[in-house]
Short mmCIF file of C-alpha atoms in Angstrom, two decimals:
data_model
loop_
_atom_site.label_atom_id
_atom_site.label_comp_id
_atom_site.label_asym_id
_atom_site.label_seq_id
_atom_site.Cartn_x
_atom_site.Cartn_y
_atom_site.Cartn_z
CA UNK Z 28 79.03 40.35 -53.79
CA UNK Z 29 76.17 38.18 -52.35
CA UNK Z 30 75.05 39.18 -49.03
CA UNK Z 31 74.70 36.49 -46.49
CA UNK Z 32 71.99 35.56 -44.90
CA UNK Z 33 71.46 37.22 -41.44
CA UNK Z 34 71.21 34.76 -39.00
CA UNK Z 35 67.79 34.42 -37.43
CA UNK Z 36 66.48 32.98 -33.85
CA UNK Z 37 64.87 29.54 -33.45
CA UNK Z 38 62.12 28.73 -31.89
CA UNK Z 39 62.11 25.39 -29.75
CA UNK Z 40 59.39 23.40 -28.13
CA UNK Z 41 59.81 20.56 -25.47
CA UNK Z 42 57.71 17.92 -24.78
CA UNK Z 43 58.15 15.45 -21.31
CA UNK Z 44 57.66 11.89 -22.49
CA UNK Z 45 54.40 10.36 -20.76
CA UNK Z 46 54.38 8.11 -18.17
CA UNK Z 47 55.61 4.97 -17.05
CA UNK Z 48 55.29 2.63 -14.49
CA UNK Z 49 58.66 3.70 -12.63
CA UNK Z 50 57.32 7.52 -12.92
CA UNK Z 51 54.00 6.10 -11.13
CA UNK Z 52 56.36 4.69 -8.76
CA UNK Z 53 58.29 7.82 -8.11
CA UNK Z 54 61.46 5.42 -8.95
CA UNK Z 55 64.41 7.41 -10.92
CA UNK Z 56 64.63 6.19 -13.27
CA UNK Z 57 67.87 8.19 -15.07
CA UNK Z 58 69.26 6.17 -18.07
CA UNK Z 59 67.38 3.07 -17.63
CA UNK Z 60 65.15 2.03 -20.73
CA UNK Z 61 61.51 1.75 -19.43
CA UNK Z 62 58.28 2.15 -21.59
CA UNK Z 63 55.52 3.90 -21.06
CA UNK Z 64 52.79 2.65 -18.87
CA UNK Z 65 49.43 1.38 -20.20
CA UNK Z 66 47.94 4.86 -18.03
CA UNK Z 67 50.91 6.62 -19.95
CA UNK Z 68 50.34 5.52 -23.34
CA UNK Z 69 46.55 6.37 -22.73
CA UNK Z 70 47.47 9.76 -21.45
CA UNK Z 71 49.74 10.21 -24.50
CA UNK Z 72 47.19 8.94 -26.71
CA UNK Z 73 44.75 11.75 -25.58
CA UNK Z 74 47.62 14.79 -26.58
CA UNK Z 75 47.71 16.32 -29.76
CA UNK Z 76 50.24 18.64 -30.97
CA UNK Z 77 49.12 22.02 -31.97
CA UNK Z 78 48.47 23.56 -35.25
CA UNK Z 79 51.48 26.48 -34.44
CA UNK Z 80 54.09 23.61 -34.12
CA UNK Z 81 53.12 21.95 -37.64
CA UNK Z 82 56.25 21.52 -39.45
CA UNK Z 83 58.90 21.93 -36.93
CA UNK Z 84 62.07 19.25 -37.06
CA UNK Z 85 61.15 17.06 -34.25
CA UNK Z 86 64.47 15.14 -32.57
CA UNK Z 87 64.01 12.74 -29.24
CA UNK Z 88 65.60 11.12 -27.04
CA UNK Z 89 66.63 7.08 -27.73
CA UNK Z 90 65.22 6.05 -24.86
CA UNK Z 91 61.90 3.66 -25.55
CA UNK Z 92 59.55 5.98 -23.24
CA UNK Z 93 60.24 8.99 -25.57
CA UNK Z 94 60.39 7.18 -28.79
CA UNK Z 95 57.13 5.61 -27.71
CA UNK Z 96 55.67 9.39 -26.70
CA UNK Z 97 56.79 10.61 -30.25
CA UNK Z 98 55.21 7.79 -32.13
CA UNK Z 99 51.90 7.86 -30.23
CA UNK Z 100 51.98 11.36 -31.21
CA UNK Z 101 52.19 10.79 -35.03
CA UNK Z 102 55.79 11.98 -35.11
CA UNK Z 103 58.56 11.13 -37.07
CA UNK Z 104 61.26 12.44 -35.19
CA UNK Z 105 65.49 12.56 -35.75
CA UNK Z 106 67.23 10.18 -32.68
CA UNK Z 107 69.43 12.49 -30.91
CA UNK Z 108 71.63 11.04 -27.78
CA UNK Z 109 72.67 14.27 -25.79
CA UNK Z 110 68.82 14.25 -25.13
CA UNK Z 111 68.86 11.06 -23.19
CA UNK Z 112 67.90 11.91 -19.51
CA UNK Z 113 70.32 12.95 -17.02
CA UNK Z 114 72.56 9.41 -15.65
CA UNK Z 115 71.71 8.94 -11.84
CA UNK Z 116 74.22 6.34 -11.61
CA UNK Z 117 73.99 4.23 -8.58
CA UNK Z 118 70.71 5.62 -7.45
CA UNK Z 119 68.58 4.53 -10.50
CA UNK Z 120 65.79 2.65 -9.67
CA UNK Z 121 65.50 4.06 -6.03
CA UNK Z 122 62.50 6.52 -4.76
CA UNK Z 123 63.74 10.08 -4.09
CA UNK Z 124 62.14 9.53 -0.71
CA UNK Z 125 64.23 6.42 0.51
CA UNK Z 126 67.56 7.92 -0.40
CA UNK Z 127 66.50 10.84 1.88
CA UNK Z 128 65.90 8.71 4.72
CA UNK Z 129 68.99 6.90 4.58
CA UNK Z 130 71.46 9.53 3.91
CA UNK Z 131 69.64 12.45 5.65
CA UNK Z 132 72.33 15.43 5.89
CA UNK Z 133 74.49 14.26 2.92
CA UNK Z 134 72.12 13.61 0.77
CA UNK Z 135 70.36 17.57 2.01
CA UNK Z 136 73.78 18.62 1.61
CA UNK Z 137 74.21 17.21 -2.16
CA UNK Z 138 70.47 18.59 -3.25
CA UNK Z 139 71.54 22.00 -2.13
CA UNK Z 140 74.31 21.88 -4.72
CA UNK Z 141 71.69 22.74 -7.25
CA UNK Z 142 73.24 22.44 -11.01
CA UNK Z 143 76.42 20.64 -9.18
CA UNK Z 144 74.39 18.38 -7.27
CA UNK Z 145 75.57 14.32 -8.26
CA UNK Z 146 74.81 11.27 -7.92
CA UNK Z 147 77.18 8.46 -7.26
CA UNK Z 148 78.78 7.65 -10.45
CA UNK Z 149 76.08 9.68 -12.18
CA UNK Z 150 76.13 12.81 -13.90
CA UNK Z 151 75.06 16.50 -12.57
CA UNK Z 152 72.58 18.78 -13.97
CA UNK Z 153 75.62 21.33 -15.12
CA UNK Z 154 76.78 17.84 -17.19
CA UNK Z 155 73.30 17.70 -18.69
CA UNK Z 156 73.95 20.83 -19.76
CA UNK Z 157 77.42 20.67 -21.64
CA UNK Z 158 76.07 17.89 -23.78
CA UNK Z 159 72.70 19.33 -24.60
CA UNK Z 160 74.12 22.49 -25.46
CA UNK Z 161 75.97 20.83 -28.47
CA UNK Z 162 72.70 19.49 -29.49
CA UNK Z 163 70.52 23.67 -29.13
CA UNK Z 164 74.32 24.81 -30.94
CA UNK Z 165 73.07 22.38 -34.00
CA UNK Z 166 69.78 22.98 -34.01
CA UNK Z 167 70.55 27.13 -33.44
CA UNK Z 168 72.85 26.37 -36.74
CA UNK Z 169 70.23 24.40 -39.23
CA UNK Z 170 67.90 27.56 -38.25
CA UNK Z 171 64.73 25.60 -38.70
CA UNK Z 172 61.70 25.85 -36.26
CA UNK Z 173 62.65 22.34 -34.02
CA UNK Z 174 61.09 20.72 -31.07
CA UNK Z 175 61.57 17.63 -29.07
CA UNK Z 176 60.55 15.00 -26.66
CA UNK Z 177 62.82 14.41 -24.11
CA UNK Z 178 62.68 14.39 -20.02
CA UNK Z 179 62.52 16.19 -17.13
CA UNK Z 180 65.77 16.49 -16.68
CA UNK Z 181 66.74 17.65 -19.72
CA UNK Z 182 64.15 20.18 -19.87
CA UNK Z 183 65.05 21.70 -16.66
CA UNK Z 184 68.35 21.59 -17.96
CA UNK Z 185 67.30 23.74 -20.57
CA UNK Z 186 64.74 26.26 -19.01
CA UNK Z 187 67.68 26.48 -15.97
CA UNK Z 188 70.38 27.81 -19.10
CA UNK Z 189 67.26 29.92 -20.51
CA UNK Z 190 66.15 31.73 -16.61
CA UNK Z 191 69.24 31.66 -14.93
CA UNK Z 192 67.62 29.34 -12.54
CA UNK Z 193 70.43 27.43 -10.55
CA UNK Z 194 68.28 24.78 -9.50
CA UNK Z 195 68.44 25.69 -6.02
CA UNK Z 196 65.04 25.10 -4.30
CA UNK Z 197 62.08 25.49 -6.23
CA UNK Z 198 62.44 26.68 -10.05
CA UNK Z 199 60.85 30.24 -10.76
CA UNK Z 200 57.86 28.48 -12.64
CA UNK Z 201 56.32 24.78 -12.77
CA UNK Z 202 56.61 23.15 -15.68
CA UNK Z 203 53.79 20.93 -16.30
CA UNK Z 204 53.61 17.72 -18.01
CA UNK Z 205 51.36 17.21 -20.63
CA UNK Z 206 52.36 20.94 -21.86
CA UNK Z 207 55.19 22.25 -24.18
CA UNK Z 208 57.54 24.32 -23.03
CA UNK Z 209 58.67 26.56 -25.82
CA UNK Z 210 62.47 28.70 -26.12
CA UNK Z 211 63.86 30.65 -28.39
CA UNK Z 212 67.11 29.85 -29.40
CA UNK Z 213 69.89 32.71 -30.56
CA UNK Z 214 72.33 32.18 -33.70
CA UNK Z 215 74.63 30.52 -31.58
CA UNK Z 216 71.91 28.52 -29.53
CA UNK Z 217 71.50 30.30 -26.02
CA UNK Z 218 67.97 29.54 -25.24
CA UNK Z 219 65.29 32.33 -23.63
CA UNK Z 220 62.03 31.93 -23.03
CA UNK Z 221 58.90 32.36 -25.17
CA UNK Z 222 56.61 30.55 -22.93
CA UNK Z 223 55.77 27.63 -20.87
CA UNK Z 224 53.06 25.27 -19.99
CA UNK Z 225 51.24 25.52 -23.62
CA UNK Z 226 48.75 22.57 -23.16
CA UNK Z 227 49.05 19.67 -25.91
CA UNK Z 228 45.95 20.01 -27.42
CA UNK Z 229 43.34 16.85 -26.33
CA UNK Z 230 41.95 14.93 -28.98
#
């Protein structure tokens, strides 16, 4: 009888897409399709991915600002949808800042909700994370060393399934852009962390 294989743990690095002109904004941008800035793709265009991730499966998200990030960075990554950034319905294209002005209590009241907090006809962090975990399940399965560019929301997603971090009030450590944020995943893709904040090496 041939043994099987015994499953192994995956290691998984995330990458924030740079910036665009919305994120210079401080506009949400959710599921709208922006590209990166001219400062972003000149900010991208100084990262470089280090030697340790060389040969990981890269996937990304089909929206233009990561696709852009990953090709700036001389990727050639797998399109993946459940990495598209979380949908803030209604509220996309508004600052953070005006929407706490005008709804005050309620809108307090929904931020507090952490992982259940929603927009109007949007999607909630806990959503985020049903889809994406389909996506760490696959990538837990092919067993190859993978990493991604995606967003902020999706990443947070992530580190909040890895640290138990409900995404009330401030998360237990910043994650940077410009950095990857590397997980572990288990055979059946439950993410920990390895570590955060690795800076993307300037070229």
């Amino acid at each position: 009888m041939t043994a099987r294989p015994e499953a192994v743990s995956v290691p998984l690095a995330l990458i924030r897409h740079g910036p665009t002109l919305w994120n210079e904004e401080k506009r949400i941008q959710g599921q709208m399709d922006t590209s990166l800035s001219p400062n972003g793709r000149a900010r991208v265009g100084t990262w470089k991915i280090p030697p340790e991730f060389a040969g990981f499966h890269w996937y990304v998200s089909p929206k233009k600002r990561a696709m852009e990030t990953a090709q700036i960075l001389g990727l050639t990554p797998e399109i993946e949808d459940n990495l598209a950034e979380m949908r803030w319905g209604n509220w996309e294209g508004h600052l953070l800042s005006d929407l706490r002005a005008q709804f005050g209590e309620e809108m307090a009241e929904n931020e507090r909700r952490g992982l259940d907090f929603r927009p109007p006809n949007g999607e909630s962090p806990r959503d985020v994370q049903g889809r994406v975990k389909e996506w760490l399940a696959h990538v837990a399965q092919d067993g190859q060393p993978a990493g991604a560019v995606a967003h902020a929301g999706v990443i947070r997603a992530i580190y909040s399934l890895a640290s138990g971090w409900d995404m009330t009030g401030k998360p237990p450590v910043k994650l940077e852009d410009g950095h990857i944020q590397l997980f572990t995943l288990s055979p059946g893709g439950q993410p920990t962390v390895d570590r955060l904040n690795i800076p993307l090496e300037s070229r």
